[in-house]
XYZ file of C-alpha atoms in Angstrom:
435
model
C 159.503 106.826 132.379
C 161.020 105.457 129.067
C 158.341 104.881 126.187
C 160.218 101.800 124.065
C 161.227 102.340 120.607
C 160.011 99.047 118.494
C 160.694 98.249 115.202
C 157.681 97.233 113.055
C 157.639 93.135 112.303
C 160.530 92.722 114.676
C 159.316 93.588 118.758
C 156.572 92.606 120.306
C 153.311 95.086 119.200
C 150.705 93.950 121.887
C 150.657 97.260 123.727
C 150.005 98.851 120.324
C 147.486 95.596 118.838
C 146.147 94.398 121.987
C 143.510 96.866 123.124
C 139.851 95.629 123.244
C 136.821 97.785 122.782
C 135.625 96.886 126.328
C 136.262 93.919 128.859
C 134.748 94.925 131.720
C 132.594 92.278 131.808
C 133.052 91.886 135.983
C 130.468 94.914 135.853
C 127.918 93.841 133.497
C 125.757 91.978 136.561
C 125.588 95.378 138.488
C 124.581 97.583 135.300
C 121.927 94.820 134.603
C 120.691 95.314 137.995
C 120.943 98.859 138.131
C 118.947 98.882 134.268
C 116.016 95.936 135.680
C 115.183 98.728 138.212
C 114.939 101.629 136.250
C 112.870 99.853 133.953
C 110.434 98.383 136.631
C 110.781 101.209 139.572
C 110.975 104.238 137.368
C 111.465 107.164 138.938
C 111.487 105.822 142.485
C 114.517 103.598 141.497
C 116.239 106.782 140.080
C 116.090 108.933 142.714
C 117.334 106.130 144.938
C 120.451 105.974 142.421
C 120.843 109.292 142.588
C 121.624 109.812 146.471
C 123.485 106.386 146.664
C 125.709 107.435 143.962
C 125.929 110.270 143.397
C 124.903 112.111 146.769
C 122.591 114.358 145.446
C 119.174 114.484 146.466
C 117.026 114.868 143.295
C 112.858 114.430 143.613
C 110.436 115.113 140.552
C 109.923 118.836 141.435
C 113.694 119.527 141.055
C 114.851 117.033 138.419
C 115.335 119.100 135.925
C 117.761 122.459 135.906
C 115.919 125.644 136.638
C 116.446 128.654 135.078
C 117.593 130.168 138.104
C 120.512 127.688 137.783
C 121.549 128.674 135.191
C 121.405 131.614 135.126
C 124.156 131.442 138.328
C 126.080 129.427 136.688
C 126.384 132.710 134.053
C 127.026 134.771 136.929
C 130.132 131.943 138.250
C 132.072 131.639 134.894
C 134.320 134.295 133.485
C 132.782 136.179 130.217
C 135.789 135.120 128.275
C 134.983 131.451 128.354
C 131.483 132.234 127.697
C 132.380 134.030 124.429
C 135.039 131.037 123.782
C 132.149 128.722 123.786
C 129.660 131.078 121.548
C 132.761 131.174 118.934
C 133.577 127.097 118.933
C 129.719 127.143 118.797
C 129.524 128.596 115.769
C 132.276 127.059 114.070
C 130.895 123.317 115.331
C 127.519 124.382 114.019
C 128.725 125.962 110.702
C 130.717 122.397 110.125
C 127.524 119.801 110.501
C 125.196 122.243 108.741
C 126.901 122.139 105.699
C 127.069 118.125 106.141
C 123.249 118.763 106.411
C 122.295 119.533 102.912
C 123.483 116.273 101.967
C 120.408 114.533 103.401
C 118.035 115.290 100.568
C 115.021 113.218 99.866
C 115.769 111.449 96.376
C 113.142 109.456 93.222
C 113.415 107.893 90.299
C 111.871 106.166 87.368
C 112.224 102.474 87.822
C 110.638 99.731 85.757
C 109.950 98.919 82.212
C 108.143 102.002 80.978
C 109.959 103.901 83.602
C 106.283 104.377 85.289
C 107.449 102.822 88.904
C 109.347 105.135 91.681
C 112.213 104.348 93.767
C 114.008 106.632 96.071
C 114.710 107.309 99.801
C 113.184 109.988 101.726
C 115.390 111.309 105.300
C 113.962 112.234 108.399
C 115.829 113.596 111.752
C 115.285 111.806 114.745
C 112.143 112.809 117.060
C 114.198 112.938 120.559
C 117.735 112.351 121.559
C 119.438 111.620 124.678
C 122.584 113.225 125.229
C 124.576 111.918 128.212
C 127.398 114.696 129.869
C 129.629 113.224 132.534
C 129.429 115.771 135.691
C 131.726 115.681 138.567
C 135.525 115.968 138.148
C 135.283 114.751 134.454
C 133.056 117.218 133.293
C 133.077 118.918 130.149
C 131.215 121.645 128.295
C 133.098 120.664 125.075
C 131.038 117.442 125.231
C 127.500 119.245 125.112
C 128.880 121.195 122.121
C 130.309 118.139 120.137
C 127.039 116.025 121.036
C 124.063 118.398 120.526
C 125.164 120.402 117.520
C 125.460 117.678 115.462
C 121.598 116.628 116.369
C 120.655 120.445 116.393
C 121.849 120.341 112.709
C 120.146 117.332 111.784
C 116.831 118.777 112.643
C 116.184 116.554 115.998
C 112.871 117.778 117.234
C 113.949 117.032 120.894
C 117.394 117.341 122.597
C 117.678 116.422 126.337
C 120.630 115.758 128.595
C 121.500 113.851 131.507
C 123.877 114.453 133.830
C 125.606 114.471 137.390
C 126.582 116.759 140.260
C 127.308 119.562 138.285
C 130.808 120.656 139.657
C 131.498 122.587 136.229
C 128.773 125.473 135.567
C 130.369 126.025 132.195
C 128.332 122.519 130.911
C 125.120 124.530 132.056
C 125.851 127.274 129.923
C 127.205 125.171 126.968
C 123.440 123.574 127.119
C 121.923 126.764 127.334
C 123.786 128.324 123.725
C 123.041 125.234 122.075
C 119.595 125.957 123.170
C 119.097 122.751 125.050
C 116.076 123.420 127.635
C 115.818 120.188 129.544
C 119.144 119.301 131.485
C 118.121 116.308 134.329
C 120.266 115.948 137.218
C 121.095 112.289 137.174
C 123.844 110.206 135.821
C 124.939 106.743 135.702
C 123.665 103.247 134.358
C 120.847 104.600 135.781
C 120.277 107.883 133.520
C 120.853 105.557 130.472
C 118.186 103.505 131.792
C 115.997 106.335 131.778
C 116.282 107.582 128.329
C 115.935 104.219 127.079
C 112.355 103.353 128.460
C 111.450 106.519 130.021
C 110.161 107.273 133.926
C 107.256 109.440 134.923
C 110.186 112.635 134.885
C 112.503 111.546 132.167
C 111.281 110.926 128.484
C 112.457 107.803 126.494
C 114.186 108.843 123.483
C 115.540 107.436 120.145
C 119.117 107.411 120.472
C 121.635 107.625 122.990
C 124.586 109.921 122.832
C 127.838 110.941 124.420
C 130.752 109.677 126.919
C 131.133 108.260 130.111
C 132.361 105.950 132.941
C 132.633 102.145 132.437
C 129.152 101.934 134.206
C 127.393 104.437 131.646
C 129.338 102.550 128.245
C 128.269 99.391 129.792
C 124.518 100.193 130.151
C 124.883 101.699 126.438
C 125.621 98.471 125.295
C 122.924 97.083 127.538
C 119.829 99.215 126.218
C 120.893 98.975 122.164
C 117.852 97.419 120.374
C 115.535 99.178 123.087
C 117.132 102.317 121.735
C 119.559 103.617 118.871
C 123.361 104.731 120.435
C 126.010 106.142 119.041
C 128.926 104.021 119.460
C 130.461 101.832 122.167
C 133.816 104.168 123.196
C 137.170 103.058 125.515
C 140.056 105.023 126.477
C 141.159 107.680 124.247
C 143.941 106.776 121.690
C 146.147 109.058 119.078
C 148.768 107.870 116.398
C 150.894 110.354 114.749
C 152.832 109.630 111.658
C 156.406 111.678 111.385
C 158.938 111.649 109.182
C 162.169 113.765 109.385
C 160.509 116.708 108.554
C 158.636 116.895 111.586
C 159.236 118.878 114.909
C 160.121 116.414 117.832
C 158.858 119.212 120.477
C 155.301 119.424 118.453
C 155.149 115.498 118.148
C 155.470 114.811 122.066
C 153.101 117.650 123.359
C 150.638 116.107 121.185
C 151.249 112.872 122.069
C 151.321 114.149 125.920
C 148.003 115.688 125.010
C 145.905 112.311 124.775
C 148.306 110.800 127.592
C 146.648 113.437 130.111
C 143.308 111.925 129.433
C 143.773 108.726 131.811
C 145.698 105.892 132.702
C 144.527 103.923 129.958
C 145.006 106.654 126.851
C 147.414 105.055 123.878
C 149.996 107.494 122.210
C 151.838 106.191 119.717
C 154.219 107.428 117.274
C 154.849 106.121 114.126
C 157.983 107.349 112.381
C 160.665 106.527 109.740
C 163.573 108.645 111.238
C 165.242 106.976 113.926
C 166.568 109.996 114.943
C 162.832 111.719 115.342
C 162.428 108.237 117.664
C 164.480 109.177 120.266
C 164.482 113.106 119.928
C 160.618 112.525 120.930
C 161.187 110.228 123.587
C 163.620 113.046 125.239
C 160.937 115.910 124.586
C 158.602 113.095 126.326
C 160.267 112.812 129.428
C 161.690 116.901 129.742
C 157.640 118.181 128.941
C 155.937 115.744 131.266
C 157.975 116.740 134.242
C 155.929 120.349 133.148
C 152.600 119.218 133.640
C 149.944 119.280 136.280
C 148.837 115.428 135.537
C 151.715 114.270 135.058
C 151.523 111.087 137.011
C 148.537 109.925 135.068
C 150.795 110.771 131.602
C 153.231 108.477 133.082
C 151.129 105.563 133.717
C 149.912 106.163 130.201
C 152.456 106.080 128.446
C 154.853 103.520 130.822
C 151.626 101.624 129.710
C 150.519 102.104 126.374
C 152.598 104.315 125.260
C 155.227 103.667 122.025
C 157.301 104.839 119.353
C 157.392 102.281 116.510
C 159.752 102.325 113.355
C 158.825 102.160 109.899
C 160.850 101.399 107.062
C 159.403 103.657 104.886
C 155.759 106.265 104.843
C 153.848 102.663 103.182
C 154.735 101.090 106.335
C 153.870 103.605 108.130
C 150.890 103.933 106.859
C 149.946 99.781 106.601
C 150.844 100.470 110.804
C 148.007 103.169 111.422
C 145.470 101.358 109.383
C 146.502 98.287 111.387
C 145.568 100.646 114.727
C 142.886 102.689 113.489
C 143.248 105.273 115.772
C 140.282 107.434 117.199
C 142.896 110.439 116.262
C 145.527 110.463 113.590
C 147.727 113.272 113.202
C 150.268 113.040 109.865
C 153.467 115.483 110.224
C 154.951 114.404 106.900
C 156.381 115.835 103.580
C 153.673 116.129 101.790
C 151.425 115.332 104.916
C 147.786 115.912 102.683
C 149.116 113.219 100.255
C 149.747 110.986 102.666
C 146.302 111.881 104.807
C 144.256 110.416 101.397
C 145.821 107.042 101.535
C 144.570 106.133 105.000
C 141.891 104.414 105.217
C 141.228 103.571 108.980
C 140.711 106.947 111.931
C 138.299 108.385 113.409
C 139.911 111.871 112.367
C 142.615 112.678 110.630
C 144.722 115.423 111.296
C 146.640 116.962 108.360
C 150.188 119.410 109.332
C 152.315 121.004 111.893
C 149.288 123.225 112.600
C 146.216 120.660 113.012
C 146.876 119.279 116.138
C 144.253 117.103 117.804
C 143.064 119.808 120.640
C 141.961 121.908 117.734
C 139.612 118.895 117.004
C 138.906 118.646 120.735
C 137.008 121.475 121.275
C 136.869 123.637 117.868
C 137.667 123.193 114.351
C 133.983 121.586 113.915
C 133.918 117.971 113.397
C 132.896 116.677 116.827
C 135.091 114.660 119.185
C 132.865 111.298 119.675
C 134.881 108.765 117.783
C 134.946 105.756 117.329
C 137.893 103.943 119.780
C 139.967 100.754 120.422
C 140.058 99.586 116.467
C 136.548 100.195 115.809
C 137.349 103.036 113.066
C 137.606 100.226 111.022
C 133.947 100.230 110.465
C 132.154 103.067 111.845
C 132.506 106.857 111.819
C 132.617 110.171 114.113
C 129.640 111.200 115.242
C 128.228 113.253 113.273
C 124.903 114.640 111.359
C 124.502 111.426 110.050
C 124.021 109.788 113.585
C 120.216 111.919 114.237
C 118.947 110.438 110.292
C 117.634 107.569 109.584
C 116.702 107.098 105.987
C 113.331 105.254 104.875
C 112.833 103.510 101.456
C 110.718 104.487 99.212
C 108.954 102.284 96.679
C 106.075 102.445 94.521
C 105.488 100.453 91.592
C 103.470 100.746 89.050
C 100.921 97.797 88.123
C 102.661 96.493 85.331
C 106.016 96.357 86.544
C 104.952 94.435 89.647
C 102.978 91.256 87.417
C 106.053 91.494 85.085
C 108.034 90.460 88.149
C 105.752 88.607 89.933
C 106.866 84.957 88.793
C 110.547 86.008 90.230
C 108.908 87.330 93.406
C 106.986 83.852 93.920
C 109.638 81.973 92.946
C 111.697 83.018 95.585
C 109.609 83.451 98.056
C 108.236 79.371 97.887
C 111.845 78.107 97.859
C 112.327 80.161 100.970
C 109.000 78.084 102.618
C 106.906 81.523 102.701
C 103.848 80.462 100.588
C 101.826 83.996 102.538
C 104.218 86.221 100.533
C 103.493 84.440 97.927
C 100.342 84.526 97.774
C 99.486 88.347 97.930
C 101.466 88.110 94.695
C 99.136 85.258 93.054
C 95.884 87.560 93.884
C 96.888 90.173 92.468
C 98.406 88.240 89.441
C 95.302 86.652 89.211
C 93.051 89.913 89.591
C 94.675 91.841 87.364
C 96.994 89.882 85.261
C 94.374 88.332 83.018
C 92.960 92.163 82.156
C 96.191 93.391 81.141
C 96.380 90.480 78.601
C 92.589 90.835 76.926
């Protein structure tokens, strides 16, 4: 394996430019199918799933996770990872709390005399899906970076979905973040269930959380029936270097995105030629180390590249270009440089912020946006269980002063009905302010 070194405005960038937030679309007919019967068959449709799929024979008395469950699955996993996951607990939960007190319900005077109010009031979502895949891709990490967040919002509901439970470590996750309801199906088909709801599985408000192509797919599918947080692909990082940086640190974080799957993107950005090809050595030597490595070398042989910049502004004008789901800068002066990007789903700042530290427990969570889209939306976060609600009340003279301007508008748009609830009350009660 060989990850090419391209210079910026010279090679050709499509490995780094070309990746699409999801073309799958030769598997949009069978999650349409799979959704139709949910929505019709309910329950009956998602059992049916459930043993065709998944093999696991699931009925409405044993749906959800017992306590009994889990409470083995304490007795299967080693006390050390169970305090692990109390302590990233706490530090995830500490993190969105404090984004929490941000959401404060907010008037003020408005109007002529300043007797009108205007303002916004927040509210948490009433119930939220969280989707965990299960099998070989399973990860407690996911509960913790999905239902903290909500927990910290104030959701009054969090449930999760998910499959064959080969890890018992995502049972205990659920359990510390004091989720009660964990249902044992997964799919299109569990997406389909938290969207409208079957006799055993309660529609919620928004959709959260990872999974196959099937699972992003029906996400997409459901939106407008239900809220979701964000449409995700293959997991991506871009680190910025300079000569300051460590070559050995750059590639195992680079290798550390790589190991995800065949389609993960790790690029390095750099304006030391000499960093270029000391990383592409430390590449090759560390992946010959590791347990996955043939999936790091379809990564990278794939997506994988090393791209010279002229200088830190191109550099920088590269990663914005990419907006990476995770950005590491190992630069001189690496914080300085961190404040002038504008596009990534996280940033990570210095030798010592890697992105595994994000992965499972500095405290921002690890849903982010992928595959360009950081250009417009954000991590998952508090922000994602809140919707805010306008508020508006206006006194009686400030709505006839504006009342012309309101029917104005409103008959060159054709609407003479919202017009007209402004005449009768002009009419009512514009004549008695005037005597």
């Amino acid at each position: 394996m060989s990850v090419p070194i391209l210079k910026y405005g010279k090679d050709d960038m499509s490995r780094v430019f070309g990746r699409t937030q999801l073309d799958n679309g030769e598997y949009i007919s069978a999650v349409n199918a799979i959704i139709d019967d949910v929505r019709k068959r309910g329950d009956e449709a998602l059992f049916e799933y459930a043993q065709k799929f998944d093999k696991q024979t699931i009925n409405a008395s044993n749906i959800l996770v017992s306590e009994d469950e889990i409470k083995e699955a304490y007795a299967q996993v080693d006390k050390s990872l169970i305090e692990s996951i109390r302590r990233a607990k706490a530090s995830i939960l500490d993190y969105h709390s404090r984004q929490r007190d941000k959401f404060a319900n907010e008037f003020f005077p408005s109007g002529v005399n300043k007797k009108s109010t205007l303002g916004w009031i927040y509210r948490p979502l009433a119930r939220v899906g969280l989707y965990v895949p299960g099998g070989k891709a399973s990860y407690p990490s996911t509960v913790l970076m999905t239902a903290l967040p909500a927990i910290a919002a104030g959701v009054g509901e969090v449930i999760v979905t998910t499959p064959n439970i080969k890890n018992p470590a995502i049972l205990i996750a659920c359990k510390e973040c004091g989720i009660d309801k964990i249902y044992k199906v997964g799919g299109a088909q569990a997406i389909a269930a938290m969207a409208y709801g079957t006799a055993s599985v309660p529609r919620v408000d928004l959709i959260a959380g990872p999974g196959n192509v099937f699972v992003t797919l029906a996400k997409k599918q459901v939106f407008g029936h239900v809220a979701i947080d964000m449409i995700a692909g293959p997991s991506e990082i871009l680190v910025i270097a300079d000569e300051s940086a460590d070559p050995r640190l750059l590639a195992s974080d680079l290798l550390s995105q790589a190991e995800h799957d065949e389609q993960a993107a790790s690029i390095l950005v750099t304006t030391s030629q000499k960093i270029a090809e000391e990383v592409r050595s430390e590449l090759d030597r560390q992946m010959g180390l590791l347990a996955r490595k043939d999936i790091i070398n379809k990564s990278l042989s794939t997506n994988g590249a090393i791209i010279l910049a002229k200088d830190i502004d191109e550099a920088i004008k590269i990663a914005d270009e990419v907006a990476p789901e995770h950005l590491e800068v190992c630069t001189k002066d690496a914080h300085d440089v961190a404040m002038r990007l504008s596009n990534a789903g996280a940033i990570f700042v210095g030798n010592f912020s890697p992105e595994p530290l994000g992965d499972y427990f500095a405290g921002p969570s690890h849903v982010l946006p992928t595959s360009g889209s950081a250009r417009y939306s954000s991590v998952l976060s508090v922000d994602t269980f809140m919707k805010k609600i306008s508020y508006i009340n206006y006194a009686k003279e400030d709505l006839l002063s504006s009342a012309d301007d309101i029917i104005a508008i409103a008959e060159s748009e054709g609407f003479g009905a919202h017009a007209n609830t402004i005449k009768i009350r002009k009419a009512e009660f514009g004549d008695k302010e005037t005597k």
